């Protein structure tokens, strides 16, 4: 099955990850609009500005993946493409209302999505919300997004905003864990190559185990933890109420507060 044709606006870290994932799954001829990225392989096309989009090209879906501050400029340049077109915005902290206002009267079908970067290897998680789609259009969006990982439709923008600091930002928390494990491995005397190998391998292996298992995360943790054993001693520190549990709550609250600030 070929994925729909896209106009991908912004092929940076997020747009580039998604593009890579979709490319590997077989996209219908599509166009990237980006000032600075490399040209995609044939039959796809790169446009540096909206005026370079081939005449006659009508995408099934427009994906907006520029920085939030670039939304108005990008949508203004795309005005001729917007009427009746599905526009999936990946932008953090930009509401459906603000996206609609930036469409300046064009009747685009607005979808808000929050992907994450593991989409580049087909292991992403994307939260999605829209009130504008019929069943067929919703299926088209699900087909596209599920080509790069799991898809979670949510009922409201409030739920999408709640999901952002978990799955949108979450890969960064996991990469931080890998960084800290590597640093600790060096501190306790392991050589750099070994430190890197075991830190990254542990995070990757634990992730793969969670993905392959139906067990709760807490059960998988308990499976590694003998009472009063070595892991238990470490977890006593990490799971103390003022350690990871409260740090994670503060982190998620701060991320949500920043998203609200950026949206206002
Ligand atoms: N990174 C993540 O993990 C993540 C997760 C979820 C959602 N998001 C969302 O994804 C969006 C993109 O973030 P990012 O980190 O991928 O940004 P990024 O790396 O800066 O990529 C944006 C790209 O779009 C280009 N661009 C911007 N406006 C343009 C325009 N009008 N015409 C042509 N090209 C244009 C930029 O070129 P210039 O650099 O030359 O301006 C850049 O190459 C953000 O809204 C963010 O909220 C990101």
Coordinates of C-alpha atoms and ligand atoms in Angstrom, one line a residue:
X1 CA 0.0 0.0 0.0
X2 CA 1.3 3.4 -0.9
X3 CA 1.0 6.2 1.6
X4 CA -0.8 9.4 0.6
X5 CA 1.0 12.2 -1.2
X6 CA 2.3 14.9 1.1
X7 CA 3.4 18.5 1.2
X8 CA 5.9 18.4 4.1
X9 CA 6.5 21.9 5.3
X10 CA 9.7 22.0 7.4
X11 CA 12.1 19.0 7.2
X12 CA 14.2 19.7 10.3
X13 CA 14.6 17.4 13.3
X14 CA 10.9 16.4 13.6
X15 CA 9.8 16.7 9.9
X16 CA 13.0 14.9 8.8
X17 CA 12.4 12.0 11.2
X18 CA 8.8 11.6 10.0
X19 CA 9.9 11.9 6.3
X20 CA 12.6 9.3 6.8
X21 CA 10.0 6.9 8.3
X22 CA 7.4 7.6 5.6
X23 CA 9.9 7.4 2.8
X24 CA 10.8 3.8 3.9
X25 CA 7.1 2.9 3.8
X26 CA 6.5 4.1 0.2
X27 CA 5.0 7.6 -0.2
X28 CA 3.1 8.7 -3.3
X29 CA 5.0 11.5 -5.1
X30 CA 5.4 14.2 -2.5
X31 CA 7.0 17.6 -2.0
X32 CA 9.2 18.9 0.8
X33 CA 9.0 22.7 1.4
X34 CA 12.1 23.7 3.3
X35 CA 14.6 26.5 3.0
X36 CA 17.6 24.4 4.0
X37 CA 17.3 20.6 3.7
X38 CA 18.8 18.2 1.2
X39 CA 16.8 17.2 -1.9
X40 CA 14.8 14.0 -1.5
X41 CA 15.1 11.0 -3.9
X42 CA 13.0 10.8 -7.0
X43 CA 10.0 10.9 -7.6
X44 CA 9.8 13.4 -4.7
X45 CA 10.6 17.1 -5.0
X46 CA 12.2 19.8 -3.0
X47 CA 10.8 23.4 -3.0
X48 CA 12.8 26.1 -1.3
X49 CA 9.8 28.5 -1.3
X50 CA 6.1 27.9 -1.9
X51 CA 6.5 29.4 -5.4
X52 CA 8.8 26.4 -6.3
X53 CA 6.0 23.9 -5.5
X54 CA 5.3 22.3 -8.9
X55 CA 2.2 23.7 -10.5
X56 CA -0.6 21.2 -10.5
X57 CA 0.7 19.4 -7.4
X58 CA -2.2 18.8 -5.0
X59 CA -1.2 16.9 -1.9
X60 CA -3.6 14.6 0.0
X61 CA -2.2 15.9 3.2
X62 CA -0.1 18.9 4.2
X63 CA 2.2 18.3 7.2
X64 CA 3.2 21.4 9.1
X65 CA 6.5 20.8 10.9
X66 CA 8.1 24.2 11.2
X67 CA 9.0 25.8 14.6
X68 CA 5.8 27.1 16.2
X69 CA 6.9 30.7 15.6
X70 CA 7.0 30.0 11.8
X71 CA 3.4 28.9 11.6
X72 CA 1.8 32.1 10.3
X73 CA 4.5 32.7 7.6
X74 CA 4.2 29.1 6.5
X75 CA 0.4 29.0 6.3
X76 CA 0.3 32.4 4.6
X77 CA 2.6 31.1 1.8
X78 CA 0.4 28.0 1.4
X79 CA -3.0 29.8 1.1
X80 CA -3.7 28.5 -2.4
X81 CA -3.3 24.9 -1.2
X82 CA -5.4 25.0 1.9
X83 CA -9.1 24.9 0.9
X84 CA -10.6 21.5 1.7
X85 CA -7.1 20.0 2.4
X86 CA -6.1 18.1 5.5
X87 CA -3.4 20.0 7.4
X88 CA -1.7 18.0 10.1
X89 CA 0.1 20.4 12.4
X90 CA 3.0 18.9 14.4
X91 CA 3.6 22.2 16.2
X92 CA 3.8 22.2 20.0
X93 CA 1.7 24.8 21.7
X94 CA -0.3 26.0 18.6
X95 CA -4.0 25.6 19.1
X96 CA -6.5 24.5 16.4
X97 CA -8.1 28.0 16.8
X98 CA -4.7 29.7 16.0
X99 CA -4.1 27.4 13.1
X100 CA -7.5 28.1 11.7
X101 CA -7.0 31.9 12.1
X102 CA -3.6 31.6 10.3
X103 CA -5.4 29.9 7.4
X104 CA -7.0 33.3 6.8
X105 CA -10.4 32.1 5.6
X106 CA -9.3 29.0 3.7
X107 CA -11.4 26.0 4.8
X108 CA -8.5 23.6 5.7
X109 CA -9.3 20.5 7.7
X110 CA -7.2 21.0 10.8
X111 CA -5.6 18.1 12.6
X112 CA -3.3 18.6 15.6
X113 CA -0.7 15.9 16.2
X114 CA 2.2 15.4 18.6
X115 CA 4.7 12.9 17.3
X116 CA 8.1 12.0 18.7
X117 CA 11.5 11.4 17.1
X118 CA 11.6 7.5 17.2
X119 CA 9.2 7.9 14.2
X120 CA 12.4 7.9 12.1
X121 CA 12.8 4.2 12.7
X122 CA 9.0 3.4 12.8
X123 CA 8.9 3.4 16.6
X124 CA 7.2 6.7 17.2
X125 CA 4.1 7.5 19.2
X126 CA 1.8 10.2 17.8
X127 CA -1.1 11.7 19.7
X128 CA -3.8 13.2 17.3
X129 CA -6.9 15.3 17.7
X130 CA -9.3 16.8 15.1
X131 CA -13.0 17.6 14.9
X132 CA -12.9 18.3 11.1
X133 CA -12.5 14.8 9.6
X134 CA -15.0 12.3 8.3
X135 CA -14.3 8.6 8.8
X136 CA -12.4 8.2 5.5
X137 CA -10.1 11.2 6.2
X138 CA -9.5 10.0 9.7
X139 CA -8.4 6.6 8.3
X140 CA -6.1 8.3 5.9
X141 CA -4.4 10.2 8.7
X142 CA -4.2 7.0 10.8
X143 CA -2.7 5.1 7.9
X144 CA -0.1 7.8 7.4
X145 CA 0.8 8.2 11.1
X146 CA 0.8 4.5 11.9
X147 CA 3.4 4.0 9.2
X148 CA 5.9 5.5 11.7
X149 CA 4.6 4.0 14.9
X150 CA 1.7 3.9 17.3
X151 CA -1.2 6.4 17.0
X152 CA -3.3 7.6 19.9
X153 CA -6.4 9.6 18.9
X154 CA -7.5 11.8 21.8
X155 CA -10.8 13.5 22.3
X156 CA -9.7 17.1 23.1
X157 CA -6.8 19.5 22.7
X158 CA -6.5 19.4 26.5
X159 CA -5.7 15.7 26.2
X160 CA -3.2 16.4 23.4
X161 CA -1.5 19.0 25.6
X162 CA -1.4 16.5 28.5
X163 CA 0.3 14.0 26.3
X164 CA 2.9 16.4 25.0
X165 CA 5.3 16.3 28.0
X166 CA 5.0 12.5 28.2
X167 CA 5.5 11.2 24.6
X168 CA 6.5 14.4 22.7
X169 CA 9.3 15.2 25.2
X170 CA 9.7 11.7 26.6
X171 CA 12.5 10.5 24.3
X172 CA 14.7 13.3 25.7
X173 CA 14.2 11.9 29.2
X174 CA 15.2 8.5 28.1
X175 CA 18.3 9.8 26.3
X176 CA 19.2 11.7 29.5
X177 CA 19.0 8.4 31.4
X178 CA 21.4 6.9 28.8
X179 CA 23.8 9.9 29.3
X180 CA 23.7 9.6 33.1
X181 CA 24.3 5.8 33.0
X182 CA 27.3 6.3 30.7
X183 CA 28.7 9.0 33.0
X184 CA 28.3 6.7 36.0
X185 CA 29.9 3.9 34.2
X186 CA 32.9 6.1 33.6
X187 CA 32.9 7.3 37.2
X188 CA 33.0 3.8 38.6
X189 CA 36.1 3.0 36.5
X190 CA 34.9 1.5 33.2
X191 CA 36.7 2.5 30.0
X192 CA 34.8 4.9 27.7
X193 CA 34.0 2.4 25.0
X194 CA 32.6 -0.1 27.5
X195 CA 30.7 2.7 29.3
X196 CA 29.0 3.8 26.1
X197 CA 28.2 0.2 25.0
X198 CA 26.6 -0.8 28.3
X199 CA 24.7 2.4 28.9
X200 CA 23.1 2.5 25.4
X201 CA 22.7 -1.2 25.2
X202 CA 20.8 -1.2 28.6
X203 CA 18.4 1.5 27.6
X204 CA 17.8 0.0 24.1
X205 CA 17.4 -3.5 25.6
X206 CA 15.0 -2.4 28.3
X207 CA 13.0 -0.5 25.7
X208 CA 12.8 -3.6 23.4
X209 CA 11.8 -5.8 26.4
X210 CA 8.9 -3.4 27.3
X211 CA 7.8 -3.4 23.6
X212 CA 7.9 -7.2 23.5
X213 CA 6.1 -7.8 26.8
X214 CA 2.5 -7.6 27.9
X215 CA 3.7 -7.1 31.5
X216 CA 3.2 -3.8 33.3
X217 CA 6.3 -1.7 33.5
X218 CA 6.3 -2.0 37.3
X219 CA 6.2 -5.8 37.0
X220 CA 9.2 -5.8 34.6
X221 CA 11.0 -3.6 37.2
X222 CA 10.1 -6.0 40.0
X223 CA 11.4 -8.9 37.9
X224 CA 14.9 -7.3 38.1
X225 CA 14.7 -6.6 41.8
X226 CA 15.4 -9.3 44.4
X227 CA 14.3 -8.2 47.9
X228 CA 17.2 -6.5 49.7
X229 CA 19.5 -7.2 46.7
X230 CA 21.7 -4.9 44.6
X231 CA 19.0 -3.4 42.4
X232 CA 16.7 -2.9 45.4
X233 CA 19.4 -0.7 47.1
X234 CA 19.7 1.5 43.9
X235 CA 15.9 1.8 43.6
X236 CA 15.5 2.8 47.2
X237 CA 17.4 5.9 46.3
X238 CA 15.7 6.5 42.9
X239 CA 12.2 5.8 44.1
X240 CA 12.3 7.9 47.3
X241 CA 9.4 10.3 47.2
X242 CA 11.7 13.3 46.8
X243 CA 13.8 11.6 44.0
X244 CA 12.5 10.4 40.6
X245 CA 8.8 10.4 41.4
X246 CA 8.7 14.1 42.4
X247 CA 11.4 15.1 39.8
X248 CA 9.2 13.6 37.1
X249 CA 6.1 15.3 38.3
X250 CA 8.0 18.7 38.4
X251 CA 9.4 18.1 34.9
X252 CA 6.0 17.3 33.4
X253 CA 4.4 20.3 35.1
X254 CA 7.2 22.6 33.9
X255 CA 6.9 21.3 30.4
X256 CA 3.1 21.8 30.4
X257 CA 3.5 25.3 31.8
X258 CA 6.0 26.2 29.1
X259 CA 3.7 24.9 26.4
X260 CA 0.9 27.1 27.8
X261 CA 3.2 30.1 27.9
X262 CA 4.2 29.5 24.3
X263 CA 0.6 29.2 23.2
X264 CA -0.4 32.5 24.8
Ligands
LIG1 N1 11.9 17.8 17.9 C1 10.9 17.1 18.5 O1 11.1 16.0 19.2 C2 9.5 17.4 18.4 C3 8.5 16.6 19.0 C4 7.1 17.0 18.7 C5 6.8 18.1 18.0 N2 7.8 18.9 17.5 C6 7.4 20.1 16.7 O2 8.0 20.0 15.4 C7 8.1 21.3 14.9 C8 9.5 21.4 14.2 O3 10.5 21.3 15.2 P1 12.0 20.9 14.7 O4 12.8 20.8 16.0 O5 12.0 19.8 13.8 O6 12.4 22.3 13.9 P2 13.6 22.5 13.0 O7 14.6 21.5 13.1 O8 14.0 24.0 13.1 O9 13.0 22.3 11.5 C9 12.2 23.3 10.8 C10 12.6 23.4 9.4 O10 11.7 24.1 8.6 C11 12.3 25.1 7.9 N3 11.4 26.2 7.7 C12 10.7 26.9 8.7 N4 9.9 27.8 8.1 C13 9.9 27.6 6.8 C14 9.3 28.2 5.7 N5 8.3 29.2 5.8 N6 9.6 27.8 4.4 C15 10.5 26.9 4.2 N7 11.2 26.2 5.2 C16 10.9 26.6 6.5 C17 13.5 25.5 8.7 O11 14.5 26.2 8.0 P3 15.4 27.3 8.7 O12 16.1 26.6 9.8 O13 16.2 27.8 7.7 O14 14.4 28.3 9.3 C18 14.0 24.1 9.2 O15 14.8 23.4 8.3 C19 8.0 22.2 16.1 O16 6.8 23.0 15.9 C20 7.9 21.4 17.3 O17 7.0 21.9 18.2 C21 9.1 18.6 17.7

